[in-house]
PDB file of C-alpha atoms in Angstrom:
ATOM      1  CA  MET S   1      16.402 -21.374   5.404  1.00 51.00           C
ATOM      2  CA  LEU S   2      13.726 -23.876   6.779  1.00 56.00           C
ATOM      3  CA  ASP S   3      10.277 -23.004   6.655  1.00 60.00           C
ATOM      4  CA  ILE S   4       9.295 -23.121  10.360  1.00 70.00           C
ATOM      5  CA  ASN S   5       6.135 -22.303  12.360  1.00 79.00           C
ATOM      6  CA  LEU S   6       7.185 -19.567  15.012  1.00 83.00           C
ATOM      7  CA  ASN S   7       4.820 -21.596  17.203  1.00 85.00           C
ATOM      8  CA  LEU S   8       7.044 -24.621  17.083  1.00 86.00           C
ATOM      9  CA  TYR S   9       9.964 -22.472  18.601  1.00 85.00           C
ATOM     10  CA  LYS S  10       7.723 -21.136  21.189  1.00 88.00           C
ATOM     11  CA  THR S  11       6.820 -24.529  22.242  1.00 89.00           C
ATOM     12  CA  PHE S  12      10.352 -25.588  22.140  1.00 87.00           C
ATOM     13  CA  TYR S  13      11.137 -22.708  24.395  1.00 89.00           C
ATOM     14  CA  MET S  14       8.586 -23.503  26.992  1.00 90.00           C
ATOM     15  CA  VAL S  15       9.587 -26.962  27.196  1.00 90.00           C
ATOM     16  CA  ALA S  16      13.181 -26.207  27.629  1.00 89.00           C
ATOM     17  CA  LYS S  17      12.203 -23.442  30.379  1.00 89.00           C
ATOM     18  CA  MET S  18       9.836 -25.691  32.182  1.00 90.00           C
ATOM     19  CA  GLY S  19      11.892 -28.994  31.766  1.00 89.00           C
ATOM     20  CA  SER S  20       8.506 -31.010  31.335  1.00 89.00           C
ATOM     21  CA  ILE S  21       6.227 -31.438  28.506  1.00 89.00           C
ATOM     22  CA  THR S  22       3.309 -31.723  30.836  1.00 89.00           C
ATOM     23  CA  LYS S  23       4.074 -28.192  32.519  1.00 90.00           C
ATOM     24  CA  ALA S  24       4.803 -26.708  29.152  1.00 88.00           C
ATOM     25  CA  SER S  25       1.404 -27.743  27.899  1.00 89.00           C
ATOM     26  CA  ALA S  26      -0.120 -26.096  31.009  1.00 89.00           C
ATOM     27  CA  GLU S  27       1.600 -22.879  30.430  1.00 88.00           C
ATOM     28  CA  LEU S  28       0.629 -22.943  26.545  1.00 88.00           C
ATOM     29  CA  ASN S  29      -2.898 -23.965  27.449  1.00 90.00           C
ATOM     30  CA  VAL S  30      -2.538 -27.106  24.825  1.00 89.00           C
ATOM     31  CA  THR S  31      -2.544 -30.736  25.325  1.00 90.00           C
ATOM     32  CA  PRO S  32       0.615 -32.627  26.166  1.00 88.00           C
ATOM     33  CA  PRO S  33       0.255 -34.566  23.032  1.00 88.00           C
ATOM     34  CA  SER S  34       0.153 -31.523  20.976  1.00 89.00           C
ATOM     35  CA  VAL S  35       3.372 -30.281  22.683  1.00 89.00           C
ATOM     36  CA  SER S  36       4.917 -33.624  22.080  1.00 89.00           C
ATOM     37  CA  LEU S  37       3.959 -33.650  18.382  1.00 90.00           C
ATOM     38  CA  SER S  38       5.207 -30.123  17.959  1.00 88.00           C
ATOM     39  CA  ILE S  39       8.654 -31.172  19.405  1.00 89.00           C
ATOM     40  CA  SER S  40       8.786 -34.089  17.288  1.00 89.00           C
ATOM     41  CA  LYS S  41       8.127 -32.118  14.117  1.00 89.00           C
ATOM     42  CA  LEU S  42      10.952 -29.610  15.241  1.00 88.00           C
ATOM     43  CA  GLU S  43      13.373 -32.369  15.591  1.00 87.00           C
ATOM     44  CA  GLU S  44      12.365 -34.035  12.315  1.00 88.00           C
ATOM     45  CA  LEU S  45      12.812 -30.625  10.431  1.00 86.00           C
ATOM     46  CA  PHE S  46      16.258 -30.179  11.971  1.00 85.00           C
ATOM     47  CA  GLU S  47      17.130 -33.880  11.767  1.00 87.00           C
ATOM     48  CA  VAL S  48      18.586 -33.930  15.342  1.00 89.00           C
ATOM     49  CA  LYS S  49      17.425 -34.850  18.639  1.00 91.00           C
ATOM     50  CA  LEU S  50      16.700 -31.816  20.974  1.00 89.00           C
ATOM     51  CA  PHE S  51      15.570 -33.491  24.161  1.00 89.00           C
ATOM     52  CA  ASP S  52      16.340 -36.284  26.132  1.00 89.00           C
ATOM     53  CA  ARG S  53      13.352 -37.876  27.813  1.00 86.00           C
ATOM     54  CA  ASN S  54      13.538 -39.344  31.445  1.00 83.00           C
ATOM     55  CA  ASN S  55      11.379 -39.973  34.383  1.00 78.00           C
ATOM     56  CA  ASP S  56      11.709 -36.508  35.830  1.00 77.00           C
ATOM     57  CA  GLY S  57      10.784 -34.871  32.512  1.00 83.00           C
ATOM     58  CA  VAL S  58      13.017 -33.797  29.558  1.00 88.00           C
ATOM     59  CA  SER S  59      16.528 -32.197  29.354  1.00 89.00           C
ATOM     60  CA  LEU S  60      18.230 -30.406  26.415  1.00 89.00           C
ATOM     61  CA  THR S  61      20.784 -32.300  24.292  1.00 90.00           C
ATOM     62  CA  ASP S  62      23.948 -30.360  23.259  1.00 89.00           C
ATOM     63  CA  ALA S  63      21.872 -29.370  20.129  1.00 88.00           C
ATOM     64  CA  GLY S  64      18.886 -28.341  22.093  1.00 86.00           C
ATOM     65  CA  TYR S  65      21.163 -25.993  24.354  1.00 87.00           C
ATOM     66  CA  GLU S  66      22.727 -24.370  20.951  1.00 89.00           C
ATOM     67  CA  LEU S  67      19.236 -23.800  19.437  1.00 88.00           C
ATOM     68  CA  LEU S  68      17.767 -22.587  22.858  1.00 87.00           C
ATOM     69  CA  GLU S  69      20.146 -19.542  23.010  1.00 84.00           C
ATOM     70  CA  HIS S  70      19.204 -18.458  19.544  1.00 84.00           C
ATOM     71  CA  VAL S  71      15.548 -19.113  20.181  1.00 85.00           C
ATOM     72  CA  LYS S  72      15.608 -17.371  23.572  1.00 83.00           C
ATOM     73  CA  SER S  73      17.217 -14.120  21.798  1.00 77.00           C
ATOM     74  CA  ALA S  74      14.949 -14.095  18.712  1.00 78.00           C
ATOM     75  CA  LEU S  75      11.829 -14.290  21.086  1.00 77.00           C
ATOM     76  CA  ALA S  76      13.052 -11.599  23.269  1.00 74.00           C
ATOM     77  CA  THR S  77      13.694  -9.418  20.107  1.00 70.00           C
ATOM     78  CA  LEU S  78      10.320 -10.083  18.884  1.00 72.00           C
ATOM     79  CA  GLU S  79       8.968  -9.208  22.289  1.00 69.00           C
ATOM     80  CA  ILE S  80      10.518  -5.791  22.563  1.00 63.00           C
ATOM     81  CA  GLY S  81       9.513  -5.180  18.904  1.00 63.00           C
ATOM     82  CA  GLU S  82       5.994  -5.990  19.724  1.00 62.00           C
ATOM     83  CA  LYS S  83       6.252  -3.711  22.662  1.00 61.00           C
ATOM     84  CA  LEU S  84       7.645  -0.737  20.968  1.00 56.00           C
ATOM     85  CA  ILE S  85       5.081  -0.845  17.926  1.00 54.00           C
ATOM     86  CA  VAL S  86       2.015  -1.500  19.908  1.00 51.00           C
ATOM     87  CA  GLN S  87       2.639   0.856  22.971  1.00 53.00           C
ATOM     88  CA  LYS S  88       1.599   4.512  22.682  1.00 51.00           C
ATOM     89  CA  ASN S  89       2.020   5.262  26.239  1.00 59.00           C
ATOM     90  CA  ASP S  90       4.077   8.152  27.409  1.00 68.00           C
ATOM     91  CA  LEU S  91       4.830   8.888  31.277  1.00 78.00           C
ATOM     92  CA  ALA S  92       1.114  10.024  31.644  1.00 76.00           C
ATOM     93  CA  THR S  93      -0.175   6.465  31.249  1.00 76.00           C
ATOM     94  CA  GLY S  94       3.129   4.409  30.483  1.00 81.00           C
ATOM     95  CA  LYS S  95       5.156   1.841  32.736  1.00 86.00           C
ATOM     96  CA  LEU S  96       8.789   1.860  33.535  1.00 90.00           C
ATOM     97  CA  THR S  97      10.953  -1.045  34.621  1.00 92.00           C
ATOM     98  CA  ILE S  98      14.292   0.372  36.225  1.00 94.00           C
ATOM     99  CA  GLY S  99      17.255  -1.755  37.378  1.00 92.00           C
ATOM    100  CA  CYS S 100      19.141   0.102  40.100  1.00 92.00           C
ATOM    101  CA  PRO S 101      21.213  -1.077  43.205  1.00 89.00           C
ATOM    102  CA  SER S 102      19.041  -0.111  46.411  1.00 88.00           C
ATOM    103  CA  HIS S 103      21.696   2.337  47.884  1.00 88.00           C
ATOM    104  CA  LEU S 104      21.814   4.207  44.584  1.00 90.00           C
ATOM    105  CA  ALA S 105      17.895   4.077  44.361  1.00 91.00           C
ATOM    106  CA  SER S 106      17.843   5.537  47.883  1.00 90.00           C
ATOM    107  CA  PHE S 107      19.897   8.667  47.459  1.00 90.00           C
ATOM    108  CA  TYR S 108      19.783   9.441  43.639  1.00 93.00           C
ATOM    109  CA  LEU S 109      16.968   7.696  41.687  1.00 94.00           C
ATOM    110  CA  MET S 110      14.250   7.878  44.088  1.00 93.00           C
ATOM    111  CA  ASP S 111      14.167  11.817  43.968  1.00 92.00           C
ATOM    112  CA  TYR S 112      13.460  11.695  40.329  1.00 94.00           C
ATOM    113  CA  ILE S 113      10.641   9.034  40.723  1.00 94.00           C
ATOM    114  CA  VAL S 114       9.082  11.185  43.278  1.00 94.00           C
ATOM    115  CA  LYS S 115       9.053  13.939  40.873  1.00 94.00           C
ATOM    116  CA  ALA S 116       7.878  11.938  37.933  1.00 93.00           C
ATOM    117  CA  ARG S 117       5.190  10.382  39.913  1.00 91.00           C
ATOM    118  CA  LYS S 118       3.920  13.913  41.150  1.00 92.00           C
ATOM    119  CA  ASP S 119       3.945  15.094  37.525  1.00 93.00           C
ATOM    120  CA  TYR S 120       2.286  11.770  36.244  1.00 91.00           C
ATOM    121  CA  PRO S 121       0.122  10.204  38.890  1.00 91.00           C
ATOM    122  CA  ASN S 122      -0.683   7.091  36.659  1.00 89.00           C
ATOM    123  CA  LEU S 123       2.559   6.399  35.845  1.00 88.00           C
ATOM    124  CA  GLN S 124       3.800   2.562  36.944  1.00 89.00           C
ATOM    125  CA  ILE S 125       7.236   2.123  38.217  1.00 92.00           C
ATOM    126  CA  SER S 126       8.935  -1.340  38.907  1.00 92.00           C
ATOM    127  CA  LEU S 127      12.230  -0.889  40.484  1.00 92.00           C
ATOM    128  CA  ILE S 128      14.623  -3.899  40.360  1.00 91.00           C
ATOM    129  CA  SER S 129      17.027  -3.566  43.258  1.00 86.00           C
ATOM    130  CA  GLY S 130      17.628  -6.805  44.614  1.00 73.00           C
ATOM    131  CA  THR S 131      19.996  -8.299  42.087  1.00 73.00           C
ATOM    132  CA  SER S 132      23.587  -7.950  41.146  1.00 74.00           C
ATOM    133  CA  SER S 133      24.847  -5.958  38.482  1.00 73.00           C
ATOM    134  CA  GLU S 134      25.483  -9.069  36.484  1.00 76.00           C
ATOM    135  CA  GLY S 135      21.894  -9.937  37.044  1.00 82.00           C
ATOM    136  CA  MET S 136      20.698  -6.708  35.994  1.00 82.00           C
ATOM    137  CA  LEU S 137      22.872  -7.000  32.709  1.00 80.00           C
ATOM    138  CA  GLU S 138      21.258 -10.338  31.788  1.00 81.00           C
ATOM    139  CA  LEU S 139      17.665  -8.569  32.479  1.00 84.00           C
ATOM    140  CA  ILE S 140      18.417  -5.781  30.147  1.00 82.00           C
ATOM    141  CA  LYS S 141      19.648  -8.181  27.612  1.00 78.00           C
ATOM    142  CA  ASN S 142      16.450 -10.101  27.719  1.00 77.00           C
ATOM    143  CA  HIS S 143      14.489  -6.923  27.569  1.00 78.00           C
ATOM    144  CA  LYS S 144      12.918  -7.351  30.981  1.00 84.00           C
ATOM    145  CA  ILE S 145      14.101  -3.793  32.097  1.00 89.00           C
ATOM    146  CA  ASP S 146      14.134  -0.475  30.304  1.00 90.00           C
ATOM    147  CA  PHE S 147      17.298   0.840  31.517  1.00 92.00           C
ATOM    148  CA  ILE S 148      19.942   0.438  34.373  1.00 92.00           C
ATOM    149  CA  ILE S 149      21.496   3.012  36.717  1.00 93.00           C
ATOM    150  CA  ASP S 150      24.666   1.860  38.377  1.00 90.00           C
ATOM    151  CA  THR S 151      28.374   2.546  39.111  1.00 84.00           C
ATOM    152  CA  LEU S 152      29.963  -0.443  37.463  1.00 71.00           C
ATOM    153  CA  ALA S 153      31.469  -0.386  33.945  1.00 61.00           C
ATOM    154  CA  ILE S 154      30.584  -4.244  32.856  1.00 59.00           C
ATOM    155  CA  TYR S 155      28.145  -2.809  30.584  1.00 54.00           C
ATOM    156  CA  GLN S 156      30.354  -1.220  28.035  1.00 57.00           C
ATOM    157  CA  ALA S 157      31.673  -4.452  27.002  1.00 52.00           C
ATOM    158  CA  GLU S 158      28.192  -5.564  26.105  1.00 63.00           C
ATOM    159  CA  ASN S 159      27.732  -2.818  23.483  1.00 70.00           C
ATOM    160  CA  PHE S 160      25.352  -0.947  25.561  1.00 82.00           C
ATOM    161  CA  THR S 161      25.126   2.913  25.607  1.00 87.00           C
ATOM    162  CA  VAL S 162      26.758   4.039  28.774  1.00 88.00           C
ATOM    163  CA  GLU S 163      26.212   7.658  29.573  1.00 90.00           C
ATOM    164  CA  GLN S 164      27.615   9.323  32.998  1.00 90.00           C
ATOM    165  CA  LEU S 165      24.926  11.044  35.158  1.00 92.00           C
ATOM    166  CA  GLN S 166      26.693  12.279  38.343  1.00 91.00           C
ATOM    167  CA  GLU S 167      30.316  12.046  39.804  1.00 92.00           C
ATOM    168  CA  VAL S 168      30.127  11.044  43.451  1.00 93.00           C
ATOM    169  CA  ASP S 169      32.649  11.017  46.379  1.00 95.00           C
ATOM    170  CA  ASN S 170      33.716   8.098  48.172  1.00 96.00           C
ATOM    171  CA  ILE S 171      34.754   8.261  51.712  1.00 97.00           C
ATOM    172  CA  PHE S 172      35.771   6.052  54.762  1.00 97.00           C
ATOM    173  CA  ILE S 173      33.362   6.055  57.511  1.00 97.00           C
ATOM    174  CA  SER S 174      34.043   5.064  61.235  1.00 97.00           C
ATOM    175  CA  LYS S 175      31.812   4.634  64.414  1.00 96.00           C
ATOM    176  CA  PHE S 176      33.848   7.172  66.045  1.00 96.00           C
ATOM    177  CA  PRO S 177      35.432  10.463  64.916  1.00 96.00           C
ATOM    178  CA  ILE S 178      39.006   9.531  63.271  1.00 96.00           C
ATOM    179  CA  LYS S 179      41.356  12.129  61.944  1.00 96.00           C
ATOM    180  CA  ILE S 180      44.481  10.853  60.059  1.00 95.00           C
ATOM    181  CA  GLU S 181      47.456  13.135  59.684  1.00 93.00           C
ATOM    182  CA  ASN S 182      49.916  10.614  58.683  1.00 94.00           C
ATOM    183  CA  LEU S 183      48.935   7.881  56.069  1.00 94.00           C
ATOM    184  CA  GLU S 184      50.801   5.377  58.045  1.00 93.00           C
ATOM    185  CA  GLU S 185      48.165   5.406  60.429  1.00 94.00           C
ATOM    186  CA  LEU S 186      45.710   3.914  57.839  1.00 94.00           C
ATOM    187  CA  LYS S 187      47.804   0.629  58.063  1.00 92.00           C
ATOM    188  CA  SER S 188      46.377  -0.058  61.741  1.00 92.00           C
ATOM    189  CA  LEU S 189      42.846  -0.047  60.796  1.00 95.00           C
ATOM    190  CA  LYS S 190      40.473  -2.733  60.148  1.00 95.00           C
ATOM    191  CA  TYR S 191      38.589  -2.304  56.910  1.00 96.00           C
ATOM    192  CA  ILE S 192      35.110  -3.134  55.427  1.00 96.00           C
ATOM    193  CA  LEU S 193      35.239  -2.978  51.819  1.00 94.00           C
ATOM    194  CA  ASN S 194      33.414  -4.016  48.680  1.00 89.00           C
ATOM    195  CA  VAL S 195      34.415  -6.953  47.005  1.00 83.00           C
ATOM    196  CA  ASN S 196      38.179  -6.762  45.801  1.00 75.00           C
ATOM    197  CA  ASP S 197      37.165  -7.260  41.996  1.00 72.00           C
ATOM    198  CA  THR S 198      35.058  -4.218  41.689  1.00 80.00           C
ATOM    199  CA  VAL S 199      36.066  -0.947  40.049  1.00 81.00           C
ATOM    200  CA  THR S 200      35.626   1.025  43.265  1.00 87.00           C
ATOM    201  CA  THR S 201      37.926  -1.297  45.338  1.00 89.00           C
ATOM    202  CA  LYS S 202      40.542  -1.386  42.783  1.00 88.00           C
ATOM    203  CA  LYS S 203      40.622   2.353  42.448  1.00 91.00           C
ATOM    204  CA  LEU S 204      40.988   2.860  45.995  1.00 93.00           C
ATOM    205  CA  VAL S 205      43.759   0.200  46.218  1.00 92.00           C
ATOM    206  CA  GLU S 206      45.485   1.938  43.457  1.00 93.00           C
ATOM    207  CA  THR S 207      45.193   5.578  44.872  1.00 94.00           C
ATOM    208  CA  LEU S 208      46.645   4.470  48.302  1.00 94.00           C
ATOM    209  CA  SER S 209      49.420   2.267  46.587  1.00 93.00           C
ATOM    210  CA  LYS S 210      50.609   5.453  45.167  1.00 93.00           C
ATOM    211  CA  HIS S 211      51.393   6.558  48.769  1.00 93.00           C
ATOM    212  CA  ASN S 212      52.868   3.289  49.615  1.00 93.00           C
ATOM    213  CA  ILE S 213      50.017   2.285  51.566  1.00 93.00           C
ATOM    214  CA  SER S 214      48.316  -1.194  51.406  1.00 92.00           C
ATOM    215  CA  ILE S 215      45.220  -2.386  53.131  1.00 91.00           C
ATOM    216  CA  GLU S 216      43.277  -5.449  53.499  1.00 89.00           C
ATOM    217  CA  PRO S 217      39.710  -5.792  54.440  1.00 92.00           C
ATOM    218  CA  SER S 218      38.846  -7.716  57.599  1.00 94.00           C
ATOM    219  CA  MET S 219      35.147  -7.725  56.011  1.00 95.00           C
ATOM    220  CA  GLU S 220      34.098  -7.658  52.509  1.00 93.00           C
ATOM    221  CA  SER S 221      30.473  -7.088  51.215  1.00 92.00           C
ATOM    222  CA  GLU S 222      29.112  -5.769  47.861  1.00 86.00           C
ATOM    223  CA  ILE S 223      25.953  -4.283  49.516  1.00 89.00           C
ATOM    224  CA  THR S 224      26.415  -0.738  50.856  1.00 91.00           C
ATOM    225  CA  GLU S 225      23.812  -0.977  53.346  1.00 92.00           C
ATOM    226  CA  VAL S 226      25.815  -4.119  54.963  1.00 94.00           C
ATOM    227  CA  ARG S 227      28.961  -2.274  55.236  1.00 95.00           C
ATOM    228  CA  ILE S 228      27.226   0.736  56.652  1.00 96.00           C
ATOM    229  CA  ASP S 229      25.638  -1.441  59.438  1.00 96.00           C
ATOM    230  CA  ALA S 230      28.964  -3.129  59.994  1.00 97.00           C
ATOM    231  CA  THR S 231      30.521   0.165  60.510  1.00 97.00           C
ATOM    232  CA  LYS S 232      27.896   1.434  63.077  1.00 96.00           C
ATOM    233  CA  ARG S 233      28.572  -1.947  65.072  1.00 96.00           C
ATOM    234  CA  ASP S 234      32.054  -0.726  65.101  1.00 96.00           C
ATOM    235  CA  LEU S 235      33.574  -3.657  63.177  1.00 97.00           C
ATOM    236  CA  GLY S 236      36.038  -1.526  61.151  1.00 96.00           C
ATOM    237  CA  VAL S 237      36.147   1.307  58.767  1.00 97.00           C
ATOM    238  CA  GLY S 238      33.803   1.264  55.957  1.00 97.00           C
ATOM    239  CA  TYR S 239      34.052   2.583  52.367  1.00 96.00           C
ATOM    240  CA  VAL S 240      31.164   3.988  50.844  1.00 96.00           C
ATOM    241  CA  MET S 241      29.622   6.715  48.597  1.00 95.00           C
ATOM    242  CA  LYS S 242      29.214   9.880  50.799  1.00 95.00           C
ATOM    243  CA  GLN S 243      25.834  10.573  49.326  1.00 93.00           C
ATOM    244  CA  ALA S 244      24.562   7.050  50.616  1.00 93.00           C
ATOM    245  CA  VAL S 245      25.508   7.998  54.375  1.00 95.00           C
ATOM    246  CA  LYS S 246      24.385  11.646  54.134  1.00 93.00           C
ATOM    247  CA  LYS S 247      21.637  11.100  56.828  1.00 93.00           C
ATOM    248  CA  GLU S 248      23.744   8.997  59.271  1.00 95.00           C
ATOM    249  CA  LEU S 249      26.525  11.555  59.010  1.00 96.00           C
ATOM    250  CA  GLU S 250      24.054  14.299  59.690  1.00 96.00           C
ATOM    251  CA  ARG S 251      22.641  12.309  62.840  1.00 96.00           C
ATOM    252  CA  LYS S 252      26.316  11.580  64.011  1.00 96.00           C
ATOM    253  CA  GLU S 253      25.568   7.839  63.781  1.00 96.00           C
ATOM    254  CA  ILE S 254      28.749   7.682  62.060  1.00 97.00           C
ATOM    255  CA  TYR S 255      31.705   9.997  61.150  1.00 97.00           C
ATOM    256  CA  GLU S 256      33.708  10.705  57.918  1.00 97.00           C
ATOM    257  CA  VAL S 257      37.388   9.771  58.467  1.00 97.00           C
ATOM    258  CA  GLN S 258      39.446  12.881  58.031  1.00 97.00           C
ATOM    259  CA  LEU S 259      42.180  12.199  55.538  1.00 96.00           C
ATOM    260  CA  PRO S 260      45.041  14.401  54.135  1.00 95.00           C
ATOM    261  CA  ILE S 261      44.444  13.164  50.631  1.00 94.00           C
ATOM    262  CA  LYS S 262      41.482  12.880  48.152  1.00 93.00           C
ATOM    263  CA  LEU S 263      40.100   9.439  47.560  1.00 95.00           C
ATOM    264  CA  PRO S 264      38.721   8.464  44.006  1.00 94.00           C
ATOM    265  CA  LYS S 265      35.124   9.223  42.923  1.00 93.00           C
ATOM    266  CA  SER S 266      32.626   7.139  41.448  1.00 91.00           C
ATOM    267  CA  GLN S 267      30.319   7.624  38.509  1.00 91.00           C
ATOM    268  CA  ILE S 268      26.635   7.091  38.415  1.00 92.00           C
ATOM    269  CA  ASN S 269      26.117   5.812  34.953  1.00 91.00           C
ATOM    270  CA  LEU S 270      22.744   5.364  32.751  1.00 93.00           C
ATOM    271  CA  ILE S 271      22.946   2.210  30.781  1.00 91.00           C
ATOM    272  CA  TYR S 272      20.523   1.194  28.242  1.00 89.00           C
ATOM    273  CA  SER S 273      19.770  -0.165  24.396  1.00 84.00           C
ATOM    274  CA  LYS S 274      18.797   2.454  22.074  1.00 80.00           C
ATOM    275  CA  GLU S 275      16.844  -0.073  20.164  1.00 78.00           C
ATOM    276  CA  GLN S 276      14.705  -1.148  23.183  1.00 80.00           C
ATOM    277  CA  LEU S 277      13.992   2.197  24.932  1.00 84.00           C
ATOM    278  CA  THR S 278      10.007   2.700  24.955  1.00 85.00           C
ATOM    279  CA  LYS S 279       8.695   6.089  24.746  1.00 85.00           C
ATOM    280  CA  ALA S 280       7.897   6.344  28.281  1.00 88.00           C
ATOM    281  CA  ALA S 281      11.627   5.416  29.245  1.00 90.00           C
ATOM    282  CA  LYS S 282      13.038   8.009  26.707  1.00 90.00           C
ATOM    283  CA  GLN S 283      10.850  10.724  28.200  1.00 91.00           C
ATOM    284  CA  PHE S 284      11.732   9.818  31.760  1.00 94.00           C
ATOM    285  CA  ILE S 285      15.423  10.033  30.792  1.00 93.00           C
ATOM    286  CA  LYS S 286      15.170  13.278  29.015  1.00 92.00           C
ATOM    287  CA  GLN S 287      12.803  14.950  31.355  1.00 92.00           C
ATOM    288  CA  TYR S 288      14.540  13.826  34.581  1.00 93.00           C
ATOM    289  CA  LEU S 289      17.815  12.305  34.238  1.00 92.00           C
ATOM    290  CA  LYS S 290      19.275  14.389  31.709  1.00 84.00           C
ATOM    291  CA  ASN S 291      17.711  17.710  32.857  1.00 74.00           C
ATOM    292  CA  ASN S 292      19.654  18.088  36.135  1.00 63.00           C
TER     293      ASN S 292
END
């Protein structure tokens, strides 16, 4: 095993991240020659070229890309290790970063956040909602968020702990009241669905196919709020979680399509890595998410 100073790896990572020795030196608060010397020393130790120099800065070689993946993972592991060791904060003085799609945050998570903030006024919470499930997966892998609340099953394959928190109904919604008595009538409607490779859409298609009904979307969106808005504009029949449109249904801005069959449910899941949960995150999960 090579005896390499950790700072060399940190310098390498910053140069790779910034794509420039000058920009990396500014981030590291050292001189550009010092950064260049560190990279040269690392290349000498590995006996391989890690960067190609060009007029625009630097770019990784194949060997550099391979090393970067390991360095990124190792630095992220060190970061969470430091965080877990030095932090003594619980919910009273701690900080949480939670990944959760906006529609789930609105009707599910926000109630618990309100309770937690009433109990612990100094608790700091960052909510990451404006990214895809794949994006949140990348964030939790890089220890940028404490845990995720989502309905998708992609996390299971990444060896995270996945626990079901709640089962929720899915419904068709429409601009005006619709009552379906014969399922064949479904074939004449226009649909606003989630993208076709999601678990929710696949389950819907499978359920309807058992009744020899096939539907095609006239519009697709992975964002629940977009499907709701499109339905309000009478662009078709939307497919959403019932809890996500509770207020709209009560105000009769939209209507639940009445069906003679039950549509598949969705699971709201808690996704986390046991090794990276902070004291505050563990307490929030136990006191609020699992105590209901």
